[in-house]
């Protein structure tokens, strides 16, 4: 997905200059984990900054072991409103492309949003939806995992993660995701439908009917159709 994670040596994707030649392998790996944040603080292209700190402050943070990006402290910095607006617009643009059937272009747009803000749950969710369309279930799983990590109440992401895991036949994990979705929003019908699918895959037909009924009562049309087939 984000190809920069595998680049060696690690360098700024804006100016392609290496961050440093003196990091240990362990610290380089840690830097890869936060490279998006560090990218916005590259000492070679400080004009690219998207956070409300002066260049001098960023240089001090980069040079200080106590406030080094490798410690993860930089992850706590709040993006500017301008950055948040850019991420929002990229997601809106990606949604339009996806609805037009241009999945590849939509995926590239969501990846661009993640390059601006790696911890944006909606961008990860949208990327996962594209990967589902591309038949990349493992990639979609990873994206939905990130979406739920950054927003534990993101019920759509819990449902999509559960459906993805069910398709991978990891039924216990899928069932747990649907439970977390129901906990986040007890009125959301898709997670009840998902639990019905898991029960059906386990050949627990009576239990499956119960969950399909819950989902149908909350307005899930597909659950109604499945119930009708089961009761014929």
CSV table of N, CA and C in Angstrom, one decimal, residues 33-177:
chain,number,residue,atom,x,y,z
A,33,UNK,N,8.3,3.3,11.0
A,33,UNK,CA,6.9,3.2,11.5
A,33,UNK,C,6.3,4.6,11.7
A,34,UNK,N,7.1,5.6,11.8
A,34,UNK,CA,6.6,7.0,11.9
A,34,UNK,C,7.0,7.9,10.8
A,35,UNK,N,7.4,7.3,9.6
A,35,UNK,CA,8.0,8.1,8.6
A,35,UNK,C,7.1,9.2,8.0
A,36,UNK,N,5.8,9.0,8.1
A,36,UNK,CA,5.0,10.0,7.5
A,36,UNK,C,5.1,11.3,8.4
A,37,UNK,N,5.1,11.1,9.7
A,37,UNK,CA,5.3,12.3,10.6
A,37,UNK,C,6.6,12.9,10.4
A,38,UNK,N,7.7,12.0,10.3
A,38,UNK,CA,9.0,12.6,10.2
A,38,UNK,C,9.2,13.3,8.8
A,39,UNK,N,8.5,12.7,7.8
A,39,UNK,CA,8.6,13.3,6.5
A,39,UNK,C,8.2,14.8,6.5
A,40,UNK,N,7.2,15.1,7.3
A,40,UNK,CA,6.7,16.5,7.4
A,40,UNK,C,7.7,17.3,8.3
A,41,UNK,N,8.7,16.7,8.8
A,41,UNK,CA,9.7,17.4,9.5
A,41,UNK,C,11.1,17.2,9.0
A,42,UNK,N,11.2,16.9,7.7
A,42,UNK,CA,12.5,16.6,7.1
A,42,UNK,C,13.4,17.8,7.2
A,43,UNK,N,14.6,17.7,7.7
A,43,UNK,CA,15.5,18.8,7.9
A,43,UNK,C,16.0,19.4,6.5
A,44,UNK,N,15.8,18.6,5.4
A,44,UNK,CA,16.3,19.0,4.1
A,44,UNK,C,15.2,19.9,3.4
A,45,UNK,N,14.0,19.8,3.8
A,45,UNK,CA,12.9,20.5,3.1
A,45,UNK,C,11.9,21.0,4.1
A,46,UNK,N,12.3,21.8,5.1
A,46,UNK,CA,11.5,22.3,6.2
A,46,UNK,C,10.3,23.1,5.7
A,47,UNK,N,10.4,23.7,4.5
A,47,UNK,CA,9.2,24.4,3.9
A,47,UNK,C,8.0,23.6,3.7
A,48,UNK,N,8.2,22.2,3.7
A,48,UNK,CA,7.1,21.3,3.5
A,48,UNK,C,6.3,21.0,4.8
A,49,UNK,N,6.7,21.7,5.9
A,49,UNK,CA,6.0,21.4,7.1
A,49,UNK,C,4.5,21.7,7.1
A,50,UNK,N,3.8,20.8,7.8
A,50,UNK,CA,2.3,21.0,7.9
A,50,UNK,C,1.9,21.2,9.3
A,51,UNK,N,2.8,21.5,10.2
A,51,UNK,CA,2.4,21.6,11.6
A,51,UNK,C,2.8,23.0,12.1
A,52,UNK,N,2.1,23.4,13.2
A,52,UNK,CA,2.3,24.7,13.7
A,52,UNK,C,3.6,24.9,14.6
A,53,UNK,N,4.7,24.6,14.0
A,53,UNK,CA,6.0,24.8,14.8
A,53,UNK,C,6.9,25.5,13.8
A,54,UNK,N,7.8,26.3,14.4
A,54,UNK,CA,8.8,27.0,13.6
A,54,UNK,C,9.9,26.1,13.1
A,55,UNK,N,10.6,26.5,12.1
A,55,UNK,CA,11.7,25.7,11.6
A,55,UNK,C,12.7,25.5,12.7
A,56,UNK,N,13.0,26.5,13.5
A,56,UNK,CA,14.0,26.3,14.6
A,56,UNK,C,13.5,25.3,15.6
A,57,UNK,N,12.2,25.3,15.9
A,57,UNK,CA,11.7,24.3,16.9
A,57,UNK,C,11.9,22.9,16.3
A,58,UNK,N,11.6,22.7,15.1
A,58,UNK,CA,11.7,21.4,14.4
A,58,UNK,C,13.2,20.9,14.4
A,59,UNK,N,14.1,21.9,14.1
A,59,UNK,CA,15.5,21.5,14.1
A,59,UNK,C,15.9,21.0,15.5
A,60,UNK,N,15.4,21.8,16.5
A,60,UNK,CA,15.8,21.4,17.9
A,60,UNK,C,15.2,20.0,18.3
A,61,UNK,N,14.0,19.8,17.9
A,61,UNK,CA,13.4,18.5,18.2
A,61,UNK,C,14.1,17.3,17.5
A,62,UNK,N,14.5,17.6,16.2
A,62,UNK,CA,15.2,16.5,15.5
A,62,UNK,C,16.6,16.3,16.1
A,63,UNK,N,17.2,17.3,16.6
A,63,UNK,CA,18.6,17.2,17.1
A,63,UNK,C,18.6,16.7,18.6
A,64,UNK,N,17.4,16.7,19.2
A,64,UNK,CA,17.4,16.4,20.7
A,64,UNK,C,17.0,14.9,20.9
A,65,UNK,N,17.9,14.2,21.6
A,65,UNK,CA,17.6,12.8,21.8
A,65,UNK,C,16.3,12.7,22.7
A,66,UNK,N,16.0,13.6,23.6
A,66,UNK,CA,14.9,13.5,24.4
A,66,UNK,C,13.6,13.7,23.7
A,67,UNK,N,13.7,14.4,22.5
A,67,UNK,CA,12.5,14.7,21.7
A,67,UNK,C,12.6,14.2,20.3
A,68,UNK,N,13.4,13.1,20.2
A,68,UNK,CA,13.7,12.6,18.8
A,68,UNK,C,12.4,11.9,18.3
A,69,UNK,N,12.2,12.1,17.0
A,69,UNK,CA,11.0,11.4,16.4
A,69,UNK,C,11.0,9.9,16.7
A,70,UNK,N,12.1,9.3,16.9
A,70,UNK,CA,12.2,7.8,17.1
A,70,UNK,C,11.5,7.5,18.4
A,71,UNK,N,11.3,8.4,19.3
A,71,UNK,CA,10.7,8.1,20.6
A,71,UNK,C,9.2,8.0,20.5
A,72,UNK,N,8.7,8.5,19.3
A,72,UNK,CA,7.2,8.6,19.1
A,72,UNK,C,6.6,9.9,19.7
A,73,UNK,N,7.4,10.7,20.3
A,73,UNK,CA,6.8,12.0,20.8
A,73,UNK,C,6.2,12.8,19.7
A,74,UNK,N,6.8,12.8,18.6
A,74,UNK,CA,6.3,13.7,17.5
A,74,UNK,C,4.9,13.2,17.1
A,75,UNK,N,4.5,12.0,17.3
A,75,UNK,CA,3.2,11.5,16.9
A,75,UNK,C,2.1,12.2,17.7
A,76,UNK,N,2.4,12.8,18.8
A,76,UNK,CA,1.4,13.5,19.5
A,76,UNK,C,1.1,14.9,19.0
A,77,UNK,N,1.8,15.4,18.0
A,77,UNK,CA,1.6,16.7,17.5
A,77,UNK,C,0.3,16.8,16.7
A,78,UNK,N,-0.5,17.8,16.9
A,78,UNK,CA,-1.8,17.9,16.2
A,78,UNK,C,-1.6,18.6,14.8
A,79,UNK,N,-2.2,17.9,13.8
A,79,UNK,CA,-2.1,18.5,12.5
A,79,UNK,C,-2.9,19.8,12.4
A,80,UNK,N,-2.5,20.7,11.5
A,80,UNK,CA,-3.1,22.0,11.3
A,80,UNK,C,-4.5,21.8,10.7
A,81,UNK,N,-5.4,22.8,10.9
A,81,UNK,CA,-6.7,22.7,10.2
A,81,UNK,C,-6.5,22.6,8.7
A,82,UNK,N,-5.5,23.2,8.2
A,82,UNK,CA,-5.3,23.2,6.7
A,82,UNK,C,-5.0,21.8,6.3
A,83,UNK,N,-4.2,21.1,7.0
A,83,UNK,CA,-3.9,19.7,6.7
A,83,UNK,C,-5.1,18.8,6.8
A,84,UNK,N,-5.9,19.0,7.8
A,84,UNK,CA,-7.1,18.2,8.0
A,84,UNK,C,-8.1,18.4,6.8
A,85,UNK,N,-8.1,19.7,6.4
A,85,UNK,CA,-9.0,20.0,5.2
A,85,UNK,C,-8.5,19.3,4.0
A,86,UNK,N,-7.2,19.3,3.8
A,86,UNK,CA,-6.7,18.6,2.6
A,86,UNK,C,-6.9,17.1,2.6
A,87,UNK,N,-6.8,16.5,3.8
A,87,UNK,CA,-7.1,15.1,3.9
A,87,UNK,C,-8.6,14.8,3.6
A,88,UNK,N,-9.5,15.7,4.2
A,88,UNK,CA,-10.9,15.6,3.9
A,88,UNK,C,-11.2,15.7,2.4
A,89,UNK,N,-10.6,16.6,1.8
A,89,UNK,CA,-10.9,16.8,0.3
A,89,UNK,C,-10.4,15.6,-0.5
A,90,UNK,N,-9.3,15.0,-0.1
A,90,UNK,CA,-8.8,13.9,-0.8
A,90,UNK,C,-9.7,12.7,-0.6
A,91,UNK,N,-10.3,12.5,0.6
A,91,UNK,CA,-11.2,11.4,0.8
A,91,UNK,C,-12.5,11.7,0.0
A,92,UNK,N,-12.9,12.9,-0.1
A,92,UNK,CA,-14.1,13.2,-0.9
A,92,UNK,C,-13.9,12.9,-2.4
A,93,UNK,N,-12.7,13.3,-2.9
A,93,UNK,CA,-12.3,13.0,-4.3
A,93,UNK,C,-12.2,11.5,-4.5
A,94,UNK,N,-11.6,10.8,-3.6
A,94,UNK,CA,-11.5,9.4,-3.7
A,94,UNK,C,-12.9,8.7,-3.7
A,95,UNK,N,-13.8,9.2,-2.9
A,95,UNK,CA,-15.1,8.6,-2.9
A,95,UNK,C,-15.8,8.8,-4.3
A,96,UNK,N,-15.6,9.9,-4.9
A,96,UNK,CA,-16.2,10.1,-6.2
A,96,UNK,C,-15.6,9.2,-7.2
A,97,UNK,N,-14.3,9.0,-7.2
A,97,UNK,CA,-13.7,8.1,-8.1
A,97,UNK,C,-14.1,6.7,-7.9
A,98,UNK,N,-14.3,6.3,-6.7
A,98,UNK,CA,-14.7,4.9,-6.4
A,98,UNK,C,-16.1,4.7,-6.9
A,99,UNK,N,-17.0,5.7,-6.7
A,99,UNK,CA,-18.4,5.6,-7.1
A,99,UNK,C,-18.5,5.5,-8.7
A,100,UNK,N,-17.5,6.1,-9.3
A,100,UNK,CA,-17.4,6.1,-10.8
A,100,UNK,C,-16.8,4.8,-11.3
A,101,UNK,N,-16.4,4.0,-10.4
A,101,UNK,CA,-15.8,2.7,-10.8
A,101,UNK,C,-14.3,2.7,-11.1
A,102,UNK,N,-13.6,3.9,-10.8
A,102,UNK,CA,-12.2,4.0,-11.0
A,102,UNK,C,-11.5,3.7,-9.7
A,103,UNK,N,-11.4,2.4,-9.4
A,103,UNK,CA,-10.9,2.0,-8.1
A,103,UNK,C,-9.4,2.3,-7.9
A,104,UNK,N,-8.7,2.1,-9.0
A,104,UNK,CA,-7.2,2.3,-8.9
A,104,UNK,C,-6.9,3.8,-8.6
A,105,UNK,N,-7.6,4.7,-9.2
A,105,UNK,CA,-7.4,6.1,-9.0
A,105,UNK,C,-7.9,6.5,-7.6
A,106,UNK,N,-9.0,5.9,-7.2
A,106,UNK,CA,-9.5,6.1,-5.8
A,106,UNK,C,-8.5,5.7,-4.8
A,107,UNK,N,-7.9,4.5,-5.0
A,107,UNK,CA,-7.0,4.0,-4.0
A,107,UNK,C,-5.7,4.9,-3.9
A,108,UNK,N,-5.3,5.4,-5.1
A,108,UNK,CA,-4.1,6.3,-5.1
A,108,UNK,C,-4.5,7.6,-4.3
A,109,UNK,N,-5.7,8.0,-4.4
A,109,UNK,CA,-6.1,9.3,-3.7
A,109,UNK,C,-6.2,9.0,-2.2
A,110,UNK,N,-6.7,7.9,-1.8
A,110,UNK,CA,-6.7,7.6,-0.3
A,110,UNK,C,-5.3,7.4,0.2
A,111,UNK,N,-4.4,6.8,-0.6
A,111,UNK,CA,-3.0,6.7,-0.2
A,111,UNK,C,-2.3,8.1,0.0
A,112,UNK,N,-2.7,9.0,-0.9
A,112,UNK,CA,-2.2,10.4,-0.8
A,112,UNK,C,-2.7,11.0,0.5
A,113,UNK,N,-3.9,10.7,0.9
A,113,UNK,CA,-4.4,11.3,2.1
A,113,UNK,C,-3.6,10.7,3.3
A,114,UNK,N,-3.3,9.4,3.2
A,114,UNK,CA,-2.5,8.8,4.3
A,114,UNK,C,-1.1,9.3,4.4
A,115,UNK,N,-0.6,9.7,3.2
A,115,UNK,CA,0.8,10.3,3.3
A,115,UNK,C,0.8,11.7,4.0
A,116,UNK,N,-0.4,12.3,4.0
A,116,UNK,CA,-0.5,13.6,4.8
A,116,UNK,C,-0.8,13.3,6.3
A,117,UNK,N,-1.6,12.3,6.5
A,117,UNK,CA,-1.9,11.9,7.9
A,117,UNK,C,-2.1,10.4,8.0
A,118,UNK,N,-1.1,9.8,8.6
A,118,UNK,CA,-1.1,8.3,8.6
A,118,UNK,C,-2.1,7.8,9.6
A,119,UNK,N,-2.6,8.6,10.6
A,119,UNK,CA,-3.4,8.1,11.6
A,119,UNK,C,-4.9,8.6,11.4
A,120,UNK,N,-5.3,8.6,10.1
A,120,UNK,CA,-6.6,9.1,9.8
A,120,UNK,C,-7.5,7.8,9.5
A,121,UNK,N,-8.4,7.5,10.4
A,121,UNK,CA,-9.2,6.2,10.3
A,121,UNK,C,-10.0,6.1,9.0
A,122,UNK,N,-10.7,7.2,8.6
A,122,UNK,CA,-11.5,7.2,7.4
A,122,UNK,C,-10.7,6.9,6.2
A,123,UNK,N,-9.5,7.4,6.1
A,123,UNK,CA,-8.6,7.1,4.9
A,123,UNK,C,-8.2,5.6,4.9
A,124,UNK,N,-7.9,5.1,6.0
A,124,UNK,CA,-7.6,3.6,6.1
A,124,UNK,C,-8.8,2.8,5.7
A,125,UNK,N,-10.0,3.2,6.2
A,125,UNK,CA,-11.2,2.5,5.8
A,125,UNK,C,-11.5,2.5,4.3
A,126,UNK,N,-11.4,3.7,3.8
A,126,UNK,CA,-11.6,3.9,2.3
A,126,UNK,C,-10.6,3.1,1.5
A,127,UNK,N,-9.4,3.1,2.0
A,127,UNK,CA,-8.3,2.3,1.3
A,127,UNK,C,-8.7,0.8,1.3
A,128,UNK,N,-9.1,0.3,2.5
A,128,UNK,CA,-9.5,-1.1,2.7
A,128,UNK,C,-10.7,-1.4,1.8
A,129,UNK,N,-11.6,-0.5,1.6
A,129,UNK,CA,-12.8,-0.8,0.7
A,129,UNK,C,-12.3,-1.0,-0.8
A,130,UNK,N,-11.3,-0.1,-1.2
A,130,UNK,CA,-10.7,-0.3,-2.5
A,130,UNK,C,-10.0,-1.7,-2.6
A,131,UNK,N,-9.3,-2.1,-1.6
A,131,UNK,CA,-8.6,-3.3,-1.7
A,131,UNK,C,-9.5,-4.5,-1.7
A,132,UNK,N,-10.7,-4.4,-1.1
A,132,UNK,CA,-11.7,-5.4,-1.2
A,132,UNK,C,-12.1,-5.6,-2.7
A,133,UNK,N,-12.3,-4.5,-3.3
A,133,UNK,CA,-12.7,-4.5,-4.8
A,133,UNK,C,-11.6,-5.1,-5.6
A,134,UNK,N,-10.3,-4.9,-5.2
A,134,UNK,CA,-9.2,-5.4,-5.9
A,134,UNK,C,-8.9,-6.9,-5.5
A,135,UNK,N,-9.8,-7.5,-4.7
A,135,UNK,CA,-9.7,-8.9,-4.3
A,135,UNK,C,-8.4,-9.1,-3.4
A,136,UNK,N,-7.9,-8.1,-2.7
A,136,UNK,CA,-6.8,-8.2,-1.8
A,136,UNK,C,-7.3,-8.2,-0.4
A,137,UNK,N,-7.7,-9.4,0.0
A,137,UNK,CA,-8.3,-9.5,1.4
A,137,UNK,C,-7.3,-9.3,2.5
A,138,UNK,N,-6.1,-9.7,2.3
A,138,UNK,CA,-5.1,-9.5,3.4
A,138,UNK,C,-4.7,-8.0,3.5
A,139,UNK,N,-4.6,-7.4,2.3
A,139,UNK,CA,-4.3,-5.9,2.4
A,139,UNK,C,-5.5,-5.2,3.0
A,140,UNK,N,-6.7,-5.6,2.6
A,140,UNK,CA,-7.9,-4.9,3.2
A,140,UNK,C,-8.0,-5.1,4.7
A,141,UNK,N,-7.7,-6.3,5.1
A,141,UNK,CA,-7.7,-6.6,6.6
A,141,UNK,C,-6.7,-5.7,7.3
A,142,UNK,N,-5.5,-5.5,6.8
A,142,UNK,CA,-4.6,-4.6,7.4
A,142,UNK,C,-5.1,-3.2,7.5
A,143,UNK,N,-5.7,-2.7,6.4
A,143,UNK,CA,-6.2,-1.4,6.4
A,143,UNK,C,-7.4,-1.2,7.4
A,144,UNK,N,-8.3,-2.1,7.4
A,144,UNK,CA,-9.4,-2.0,8.4
A,144,UNK,C,-8.9,-2.1,9.8
A,145,UNK,N,-7.8,-2.9,10.0
A,145,UNK,CA,-7.2,-3.0,11.4
A,145,UNK,C,-6.7,-1.6,11.8
A,146,UNK,N,-6.1,-0.9,10.9
A,146,UNK,CA,-5.6,0.4,11.2
A,146,UNK,C,-6.7,1.4,11.5
A,147,UNK,N,-7.8,1.3,10.7
A,147,UNK,CA,-9.0,2.2,10.9
A,147,UNK,C,-9.6,2.0,12.3
A,148,UNK,N,-9.7,0.7,12.7
A,148,UNK,CA,-10.3,0.5,14.1
A,148,UNK,C,-9.3,0.8,15.2
A,149,UNK,N,-8.0,0.7,14.9
A,149,UNK,CA,-7.0,1.1,15.9
A,149,UNK,C,-7.1,2.6,16.2
A,150,UNK,N,-7.3,3.4,15.1
A,150,UNK,CA,-7.3,4.9,15.3
A,150,UNK,C,-8.7,5.4,15.7
A,151,UNK,N,-9.7,4.6,15.6
A,151,UNK,CA,-11.1,5.0,16.0
A,151,UNK,C,-11.8,3.7,16.5
A,152,UNK,N,-11.8,3.4,17.8
A,152,UNK,CA,-12.4,2.2,18.3
A,152,UNK,C,-13.9,2.2,18.2
A,153,UNK,N,-14.5,3.3,17.9
A,153,UNK,CA,-16.0,3.3,17.7
A,153,UNK,C,-16.4,3.4,16.3
A,154,UNK,N,-15.5,3.1,15.3
A,154,UNK,CA,-15.8,3.2,13.9
A,154,UNK,C,-16.5,1.9,13.5
A,155,UNK,N,-17.8,2.0,13.6
A,155,UNK,CA,-18.6,0.7,13.4
A,155,UNK,C,-18.5,0.2,12.0
A,156,UNK,N,-18.5,1.1,11.0
A,156,UNK,CA,-18.4,0.6,9.6
A,156,UNK,C,-17.1,-0.2,9.4
A,157,UNK,N,-16.0,0.3,10.1
A,157,UNK,CA,-14.7,-0.4,9.9
A,157,UNK,C,-14.7,-1.7,10.7
A,158,UNK,N,-15.3,-1.8,11.8
A,158,UNK,CA,-15.4,-3.1,12.5
A,158,UNK,C,-16.2,-4.1,11.7
A,159,UNK,N,-17.3,-3.6,11.1
A,159,UNK,CA,-18.1,-4.5,10.2
A,159,UNK,C,-17.3,-5.0,9.0
A,160,UNK,N,-16.6,-4.1,8.3
A,160,UNK,CA,-15.9,-4.5,7.2
A,160,UNK,C,-14.7,-5.4,7.5
A,161,UNK,N,-14.1,-5.1,8.7
A,161,UNK,CA,-13.0,-6.0,9.1
A,161,UNK,C,-13.6,-7.4,9.4
A,162,UNK,N,-14.7,-7.5,10.1
A,162,UNK,CA,-15.4,-8.7,10.3
A,162,UNK,C,-15.7,-9.5,9.1
A,163,UNK,N,-16.3,-8.8,8.1
A,163,UNK,CA,-16.6,-9.5,6.8
A,163,UNK,C,-15.4,-10.0,6.1
A,164,UNK,N,-14.3,-9.2,6.2
A,164,UNK,CA,-13.0,-9.6,5.5
A,164,UNK,C,-12.5,-10.9,6.2
A,165,UNK,N,-12.5,-10.9,7.5
A,165,UNK,CA,-12.0,-12.1,8.3
A,165,UNK,C,-12.9,-13.3,8.0
A,166,UNK,N,-14.2,-13.1,7.9
A,166,UNK,CA,-15.1,-14.2,7.6
A,166,UNK,C,-14.8,-14.8,6.3
A,167,UNK,N,-14.5,-13.9,5.3
A,167,UNK,CA,-14.1,-14.4,3.9
A,167,UNK,C,-12.8,-15.2,4.0
A,168,UNK,N,-11.9,-14.8,4.9
A,168,UNK,CA,-10.7,-15.5,5.1
A,168,UNK,C,-10.9,-16.8,6.0
A,169,UNK,N,-12.1,-17.0,6.4
A,169,UNK,CA,-12.5,-18.2,7.2
A,169,UNK,C,-11.9,-18.1,8.6
A,170,UNK,N,-11.6,-16.9,9.1
A,170,UNK,CA,-11.1,-16.7,10.5
A,170,UNK,C,-12.3,-16.3,11.3
A,171,UNK,N,-13.2,-17.3,11.6
A,171,UNK,CA,-14.5,-17.0,12.1
A,171,UNK,C,-14.5,-16.4,13.5
A,172,UNK,N,-13.7,-16.9,14.4
A,172,UNK,CA,-13.6,-16.4,15.8
A,172,UNK,C,-13.3,-14.9,15.8
A,173,UNK,N,-12.3,-14.6,15.0
A,173,UNK,CA,-11.8,-13.2,14.9
A,173,UNK,C,-12.9,-12.3,14.3
A,174,UNK,N,-13.6,-12.8,13.3
A,174,UNK,CA,-14.7,-12.1,12.6
A,174,UNK,C,-15.8,-11.8,13.6
A,175,UNK,N,-16.2,-12.9,14.4
A,175,UNK,CA,-17.3,-12.7,15.4
A,175,UNK,C,-16.9,-11.7,16.4
A,176,UNK,N,-15.7,-11.6,16.8
A,176,UNK,CA,-15.2,-10.6,17.8
A,176,UNK,C,-15.3,-9.2,17.2
A,177,UNK,N,-15.0,-9.1,15.9
A,177,UNK,CA,-15.1,-7.7,15.3
A,177,UNK,C,-16.6,-7.3,15.3
